[in-house]
PDB file of C-alpha atoms in Angstrom:
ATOM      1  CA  UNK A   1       2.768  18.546  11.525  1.00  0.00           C
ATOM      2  CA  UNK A   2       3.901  14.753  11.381  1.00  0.00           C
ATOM      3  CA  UNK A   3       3.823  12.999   8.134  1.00  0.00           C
ATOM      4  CA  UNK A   4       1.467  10.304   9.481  1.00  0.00           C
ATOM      5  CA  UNK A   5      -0.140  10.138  12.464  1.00  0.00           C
ATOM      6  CA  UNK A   6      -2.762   7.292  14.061  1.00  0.00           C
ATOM      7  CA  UNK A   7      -4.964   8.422  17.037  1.00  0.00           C
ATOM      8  CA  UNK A   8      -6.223   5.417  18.731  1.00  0.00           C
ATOM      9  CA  UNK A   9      -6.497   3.226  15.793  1.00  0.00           C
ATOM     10  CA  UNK A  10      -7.822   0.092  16.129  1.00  0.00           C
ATOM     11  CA  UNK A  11      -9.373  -2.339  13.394  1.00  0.00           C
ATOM     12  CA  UNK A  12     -10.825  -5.202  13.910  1.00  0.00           C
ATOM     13  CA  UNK A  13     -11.390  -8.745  11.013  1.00  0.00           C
ATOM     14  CA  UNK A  14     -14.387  -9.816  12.505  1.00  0.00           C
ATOM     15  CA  UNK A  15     -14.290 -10.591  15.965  1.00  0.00           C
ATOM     16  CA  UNK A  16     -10.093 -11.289  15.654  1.00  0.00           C
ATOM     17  CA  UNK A  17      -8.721  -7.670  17.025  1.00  0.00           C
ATOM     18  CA  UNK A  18      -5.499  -7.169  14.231  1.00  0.00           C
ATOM     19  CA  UNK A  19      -4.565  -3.454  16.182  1.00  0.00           C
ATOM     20  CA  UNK A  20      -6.139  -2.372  19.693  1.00  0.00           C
ATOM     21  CA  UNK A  21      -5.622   1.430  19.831  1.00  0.00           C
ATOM     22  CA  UNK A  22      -2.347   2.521  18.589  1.00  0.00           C
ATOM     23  CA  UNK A  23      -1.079   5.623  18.484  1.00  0.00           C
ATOM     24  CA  UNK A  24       2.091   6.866  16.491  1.00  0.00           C
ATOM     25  CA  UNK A  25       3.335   9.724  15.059  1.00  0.00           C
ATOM     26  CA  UNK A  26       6.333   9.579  12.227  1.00  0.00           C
ATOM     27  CA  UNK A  27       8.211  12.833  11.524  1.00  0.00           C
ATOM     28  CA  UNK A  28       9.377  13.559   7.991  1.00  0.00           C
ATOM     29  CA  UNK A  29      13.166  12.075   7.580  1.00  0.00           C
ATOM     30  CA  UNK A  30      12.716   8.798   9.363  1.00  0.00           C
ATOM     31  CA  UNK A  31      13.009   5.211   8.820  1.00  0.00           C
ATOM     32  CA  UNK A  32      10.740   3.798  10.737  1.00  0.00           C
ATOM     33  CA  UNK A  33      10.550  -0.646  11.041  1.00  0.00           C
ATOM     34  CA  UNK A  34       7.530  -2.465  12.337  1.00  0.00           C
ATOM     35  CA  UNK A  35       9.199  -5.646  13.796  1.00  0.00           C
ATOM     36  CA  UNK A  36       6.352  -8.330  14.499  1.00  0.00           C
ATOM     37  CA  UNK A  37       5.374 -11.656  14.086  1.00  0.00           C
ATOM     38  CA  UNK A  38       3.081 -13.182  11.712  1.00  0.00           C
ATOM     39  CA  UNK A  39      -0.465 -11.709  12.467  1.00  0.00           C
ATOM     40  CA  UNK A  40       0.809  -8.481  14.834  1.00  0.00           C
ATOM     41  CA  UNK A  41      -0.729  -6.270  12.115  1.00  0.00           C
ATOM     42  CA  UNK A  42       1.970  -4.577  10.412  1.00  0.00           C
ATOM     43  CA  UNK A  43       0.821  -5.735   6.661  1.00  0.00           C
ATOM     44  CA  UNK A  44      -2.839  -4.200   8.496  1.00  0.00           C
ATOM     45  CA  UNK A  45      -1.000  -0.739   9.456  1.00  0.00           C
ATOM     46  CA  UNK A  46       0.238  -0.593   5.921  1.00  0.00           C
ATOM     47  CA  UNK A  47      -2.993  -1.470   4.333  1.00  0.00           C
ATOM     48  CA  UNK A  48      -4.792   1.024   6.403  1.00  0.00           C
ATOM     49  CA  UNK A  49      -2.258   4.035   5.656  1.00  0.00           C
ATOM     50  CA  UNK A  50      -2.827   3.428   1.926  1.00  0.00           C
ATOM     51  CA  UNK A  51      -6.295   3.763   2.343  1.00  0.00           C
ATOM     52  CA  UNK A  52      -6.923  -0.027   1.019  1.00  0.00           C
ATOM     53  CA  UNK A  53      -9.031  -0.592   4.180  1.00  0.00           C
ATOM     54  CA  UNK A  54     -10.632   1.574   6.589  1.00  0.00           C
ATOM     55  CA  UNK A  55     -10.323   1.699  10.977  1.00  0.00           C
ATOM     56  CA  UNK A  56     -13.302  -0.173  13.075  1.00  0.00           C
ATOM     57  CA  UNK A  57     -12.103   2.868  15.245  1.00  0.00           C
ATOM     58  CA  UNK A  58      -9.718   6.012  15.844  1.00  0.00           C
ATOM     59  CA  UNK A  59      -8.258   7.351  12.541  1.00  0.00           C
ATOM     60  CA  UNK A  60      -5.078   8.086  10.639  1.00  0.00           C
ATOM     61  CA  UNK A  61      -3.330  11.136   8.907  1.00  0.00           C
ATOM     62  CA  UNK A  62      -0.934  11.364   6.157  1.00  0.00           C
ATOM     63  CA  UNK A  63       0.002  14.978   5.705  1.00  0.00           C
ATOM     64  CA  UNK A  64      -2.945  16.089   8.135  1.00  0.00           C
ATOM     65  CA  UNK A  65      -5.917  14.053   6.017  1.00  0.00           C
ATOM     66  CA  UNK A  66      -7.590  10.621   5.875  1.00  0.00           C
ATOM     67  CA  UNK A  67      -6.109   8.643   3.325  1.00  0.00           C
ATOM     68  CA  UNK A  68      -7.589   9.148   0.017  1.00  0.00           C
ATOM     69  CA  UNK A  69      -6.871  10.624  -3.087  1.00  0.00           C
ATOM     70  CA  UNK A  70      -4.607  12.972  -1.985  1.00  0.00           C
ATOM     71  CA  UNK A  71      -3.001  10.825  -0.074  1.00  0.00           C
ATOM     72  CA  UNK A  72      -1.740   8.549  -2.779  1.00  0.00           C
ATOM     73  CA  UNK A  73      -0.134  11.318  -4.324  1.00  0.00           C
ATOM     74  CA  UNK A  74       2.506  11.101  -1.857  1.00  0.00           C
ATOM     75  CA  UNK A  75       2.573   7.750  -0.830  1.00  0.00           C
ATOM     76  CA  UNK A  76       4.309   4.762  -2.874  1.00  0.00           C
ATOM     77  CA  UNK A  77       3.433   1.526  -1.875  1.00  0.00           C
ATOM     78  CA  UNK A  78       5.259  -1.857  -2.051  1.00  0.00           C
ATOM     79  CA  UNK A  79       3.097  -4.346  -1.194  1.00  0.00           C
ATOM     80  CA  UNK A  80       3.823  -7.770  -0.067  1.00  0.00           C
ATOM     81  CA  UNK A  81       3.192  -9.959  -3.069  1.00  0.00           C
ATOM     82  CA  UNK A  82       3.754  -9.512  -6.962  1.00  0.00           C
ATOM     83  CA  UNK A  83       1.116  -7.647  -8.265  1.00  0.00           C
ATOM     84  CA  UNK A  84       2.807  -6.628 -11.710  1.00  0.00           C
ATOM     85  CA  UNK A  85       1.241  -8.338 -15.000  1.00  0.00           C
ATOM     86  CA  UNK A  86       3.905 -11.537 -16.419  1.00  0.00           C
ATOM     87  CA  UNK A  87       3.410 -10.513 -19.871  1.00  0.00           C
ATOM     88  CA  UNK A  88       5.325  -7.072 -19.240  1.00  0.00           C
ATOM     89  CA  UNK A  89       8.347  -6.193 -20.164  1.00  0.00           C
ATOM     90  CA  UNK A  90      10.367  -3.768 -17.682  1.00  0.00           C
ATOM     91  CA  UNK A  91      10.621  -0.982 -20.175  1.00  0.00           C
ATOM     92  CA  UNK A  92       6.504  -1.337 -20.367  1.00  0.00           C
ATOM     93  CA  UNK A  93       6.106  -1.181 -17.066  1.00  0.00           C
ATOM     94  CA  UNK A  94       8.139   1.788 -16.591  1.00  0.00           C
ATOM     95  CA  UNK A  95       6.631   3.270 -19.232  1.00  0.00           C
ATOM     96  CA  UNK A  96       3.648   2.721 -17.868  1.00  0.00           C
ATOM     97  CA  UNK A  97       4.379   4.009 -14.198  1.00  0.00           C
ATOM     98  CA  UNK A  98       5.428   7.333 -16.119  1.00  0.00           C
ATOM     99  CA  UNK A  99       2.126   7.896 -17.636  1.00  0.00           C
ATOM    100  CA  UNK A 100       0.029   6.050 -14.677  1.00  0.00           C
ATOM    101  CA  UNK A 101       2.562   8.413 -11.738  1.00  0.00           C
ATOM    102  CA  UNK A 102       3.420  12.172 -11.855  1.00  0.00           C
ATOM    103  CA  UNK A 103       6.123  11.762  -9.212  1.00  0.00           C
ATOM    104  CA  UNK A 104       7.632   8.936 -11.239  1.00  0.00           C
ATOM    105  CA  UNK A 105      11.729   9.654 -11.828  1.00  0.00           C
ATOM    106  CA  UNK A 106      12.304   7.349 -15.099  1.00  0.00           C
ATOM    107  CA  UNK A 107      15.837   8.221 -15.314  1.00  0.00           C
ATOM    108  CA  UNK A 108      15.905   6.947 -11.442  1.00  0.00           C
ATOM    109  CA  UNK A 109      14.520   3.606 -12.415  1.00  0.00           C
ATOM    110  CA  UNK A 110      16.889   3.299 -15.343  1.00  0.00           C
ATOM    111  CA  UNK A 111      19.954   3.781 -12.883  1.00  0.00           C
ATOM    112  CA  UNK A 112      18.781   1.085 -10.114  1.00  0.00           C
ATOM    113  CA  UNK A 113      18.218  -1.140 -13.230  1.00  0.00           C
ATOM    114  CA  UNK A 114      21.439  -0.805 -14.283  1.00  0.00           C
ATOM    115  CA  UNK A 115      23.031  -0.765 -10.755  1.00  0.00           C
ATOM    116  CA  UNK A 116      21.180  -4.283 -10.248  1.00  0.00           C
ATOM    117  CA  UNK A 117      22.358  -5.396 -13.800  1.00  0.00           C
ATOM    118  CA  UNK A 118      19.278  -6.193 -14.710  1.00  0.00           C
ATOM    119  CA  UNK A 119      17.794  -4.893 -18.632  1.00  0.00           C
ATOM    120  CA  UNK A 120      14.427  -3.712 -19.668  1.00  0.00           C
ATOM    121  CA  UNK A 121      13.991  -5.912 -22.221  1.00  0.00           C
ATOM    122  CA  UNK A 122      13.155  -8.967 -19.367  1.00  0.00           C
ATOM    123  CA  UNK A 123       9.644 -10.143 -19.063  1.00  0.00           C
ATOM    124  CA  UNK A 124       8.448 -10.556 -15.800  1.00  0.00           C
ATOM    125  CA  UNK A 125       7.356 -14.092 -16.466  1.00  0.00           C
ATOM    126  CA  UNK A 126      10.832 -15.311 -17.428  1.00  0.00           C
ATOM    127  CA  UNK A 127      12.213 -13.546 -14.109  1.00  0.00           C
ATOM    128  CA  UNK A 128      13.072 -15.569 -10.805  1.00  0.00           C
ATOM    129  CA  UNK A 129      10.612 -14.434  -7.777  1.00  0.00           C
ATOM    130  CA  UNK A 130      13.956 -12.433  -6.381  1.00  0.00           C
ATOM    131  CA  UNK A 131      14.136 -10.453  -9.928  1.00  0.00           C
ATOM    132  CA  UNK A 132      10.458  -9.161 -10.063  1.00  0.00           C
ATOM    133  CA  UNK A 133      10.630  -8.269  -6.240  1.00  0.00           C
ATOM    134  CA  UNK A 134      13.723  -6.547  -7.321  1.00  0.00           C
ATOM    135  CA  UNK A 135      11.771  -4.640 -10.142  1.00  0.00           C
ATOM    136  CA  UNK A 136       8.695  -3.826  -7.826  1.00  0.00           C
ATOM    137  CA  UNK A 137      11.417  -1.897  -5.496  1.00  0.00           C
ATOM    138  CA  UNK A 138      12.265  -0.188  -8.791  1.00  0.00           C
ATOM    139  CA  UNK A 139       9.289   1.014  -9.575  1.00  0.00           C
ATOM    140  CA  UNK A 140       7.921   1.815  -5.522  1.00  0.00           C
ATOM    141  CA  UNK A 141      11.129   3.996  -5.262  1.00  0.00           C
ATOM    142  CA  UNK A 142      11.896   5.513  -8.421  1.00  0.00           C
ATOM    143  CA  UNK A 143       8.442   7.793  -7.157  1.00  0.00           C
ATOM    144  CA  UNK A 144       9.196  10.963  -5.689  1.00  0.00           C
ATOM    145  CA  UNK A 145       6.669  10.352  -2.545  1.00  0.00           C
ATOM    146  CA  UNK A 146       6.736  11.947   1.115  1.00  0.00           C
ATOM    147  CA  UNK A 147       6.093   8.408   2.289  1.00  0.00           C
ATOM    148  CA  UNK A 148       6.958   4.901   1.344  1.00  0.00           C
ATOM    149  CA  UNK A 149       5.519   1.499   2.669  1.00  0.00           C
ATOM    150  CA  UNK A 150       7.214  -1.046   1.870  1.00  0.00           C
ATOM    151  CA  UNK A 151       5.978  -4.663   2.937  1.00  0.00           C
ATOM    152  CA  UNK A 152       8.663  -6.990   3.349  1.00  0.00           C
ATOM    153  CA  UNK A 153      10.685  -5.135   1.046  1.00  0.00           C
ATOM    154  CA  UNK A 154      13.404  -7.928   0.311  1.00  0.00           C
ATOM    155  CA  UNK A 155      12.040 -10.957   1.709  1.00  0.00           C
ATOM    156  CA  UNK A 156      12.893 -13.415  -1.647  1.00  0.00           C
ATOM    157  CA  UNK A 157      15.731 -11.349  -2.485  1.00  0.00           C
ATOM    158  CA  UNK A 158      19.747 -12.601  -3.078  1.00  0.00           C
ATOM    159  CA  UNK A 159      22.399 -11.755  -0.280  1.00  0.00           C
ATOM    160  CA  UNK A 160      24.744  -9.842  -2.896  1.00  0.00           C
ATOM    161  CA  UNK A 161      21.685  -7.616  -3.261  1.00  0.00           C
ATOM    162  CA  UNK A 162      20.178  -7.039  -0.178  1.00  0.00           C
ATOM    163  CA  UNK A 163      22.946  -4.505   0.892  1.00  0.00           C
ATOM    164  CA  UNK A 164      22.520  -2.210  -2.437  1.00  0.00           C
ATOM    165  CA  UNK A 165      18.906  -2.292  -1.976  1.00  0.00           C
ATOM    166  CA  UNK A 166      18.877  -1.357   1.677  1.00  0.00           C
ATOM    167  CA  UNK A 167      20.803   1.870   0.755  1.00  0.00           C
ATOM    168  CA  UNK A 168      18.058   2.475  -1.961  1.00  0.00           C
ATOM    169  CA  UNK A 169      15.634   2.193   1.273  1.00  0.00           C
ATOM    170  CA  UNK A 170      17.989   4.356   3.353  1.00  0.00           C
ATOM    171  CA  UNK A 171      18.481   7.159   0.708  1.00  0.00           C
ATOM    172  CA  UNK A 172      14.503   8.289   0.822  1.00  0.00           C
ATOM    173  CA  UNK A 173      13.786  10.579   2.990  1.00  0.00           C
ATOM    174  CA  UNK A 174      11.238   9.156   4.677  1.00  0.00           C
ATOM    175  CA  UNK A 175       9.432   5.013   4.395  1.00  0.00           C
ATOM    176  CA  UNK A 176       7.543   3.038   6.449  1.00  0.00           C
ATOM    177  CA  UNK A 177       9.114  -0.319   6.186  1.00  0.00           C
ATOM    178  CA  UNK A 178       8.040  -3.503   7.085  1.00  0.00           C
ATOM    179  CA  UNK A 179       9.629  -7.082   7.690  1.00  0.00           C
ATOM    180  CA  UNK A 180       9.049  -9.902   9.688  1.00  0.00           C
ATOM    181  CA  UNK A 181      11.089 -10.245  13.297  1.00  0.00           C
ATOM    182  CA  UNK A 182      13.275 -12.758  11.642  1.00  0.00           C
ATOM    183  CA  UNK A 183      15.081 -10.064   9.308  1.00  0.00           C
ATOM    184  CA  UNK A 184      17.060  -7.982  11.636  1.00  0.00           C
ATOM    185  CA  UNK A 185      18.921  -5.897   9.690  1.00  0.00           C
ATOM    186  CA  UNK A 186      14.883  -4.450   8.261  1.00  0.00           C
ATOM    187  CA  UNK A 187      15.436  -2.620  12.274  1.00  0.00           C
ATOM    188  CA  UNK A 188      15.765   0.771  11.009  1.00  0.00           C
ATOM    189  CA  UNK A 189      15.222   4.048  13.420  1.00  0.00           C
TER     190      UNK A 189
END
């Protein structure tokens, strides 16, 4: 079976219509883009896969279930604004995706740290916005997940690093990766 499937998934914000029956099916091993402007529903697609909101109509399958907590197991999410606490220190917060995460790889966080010459002594509050996105990728794919969403996965980050982390991306076996049009090297298949 597919990894993730929709079957006429639709979901509505009201009366504004953010995805009118889609259907898609991603295999394991695949790097799949949504390319879209503003509002076309990709951050929506995401959402929905991670089981943050549910369909108005049609449904969606990660491994052959509805998202839920199952689901999460094998899903590691990115999403597309800082949600990490200022006060932390990387070291704490990869201590604390050890405990929090099973599937989390601590030695694998330690080597993109290091390969981004970045330390875990930093505190997120004393980091530029391009640094803590930098650490969020970290900790999304140091996970050992089936599937990983990633919502606008280096939108506010530097040039020199956009290439290492894109190799990160390409390494996993298998993400669902989001970006705005704008960014066209995020056009993966």
């Amino acid at each position: 079976p597919a990894l993730m499937e929709c079957h006429s998934l639709t979901k509505k914000y009201g009366s504004r219509l953010a995805l009118n029956n889609v259907n898609l099916s991603i295999e394991r091993g695949r790097i799949v883009g949504l390319l879209g402007p503003n509002a076309s529903g990709k951050t929506t697609l995401i959402k929905l896969i991670n089981g943050l909101i549910q369909p108005s109509q049609g449904e969606i399958l990660i491994n052959g279930q509805e998202p839920g907590i199952e689901s999460k197991l094998n899903i590691s999410y990115l999403p597309d604004a800082c949600f990490l606490p200022e006060w932390m220190k990387v070291r704490e917060l990869f201590n604390y995706y050890s405990d929090f995460y099973s599937n989390f790889n601590l030695r694998k966080a330690y080597d993109m740290l290091e390969r981004l010459n970045l330390n875990d002594s930093m505190k997120l509050k004393s980091m530029s916005k391009g640094t803590k996105e930098k650490i969020q990728l970290i900790l999304t794919m140091s996970r050992e997940a089936d599937l990983y969403c990633l919502d606008e996965p280096i939108g506010g980050v530097d040039p020199a690093s956009r290439d290492y982390i894109l190799d990160t991306i390409d390494r996993k076996s298998t993400r669902l990766n989001s970006s705005h049009s704008r960014i066209s090297y995020a056009v993966m298949c």
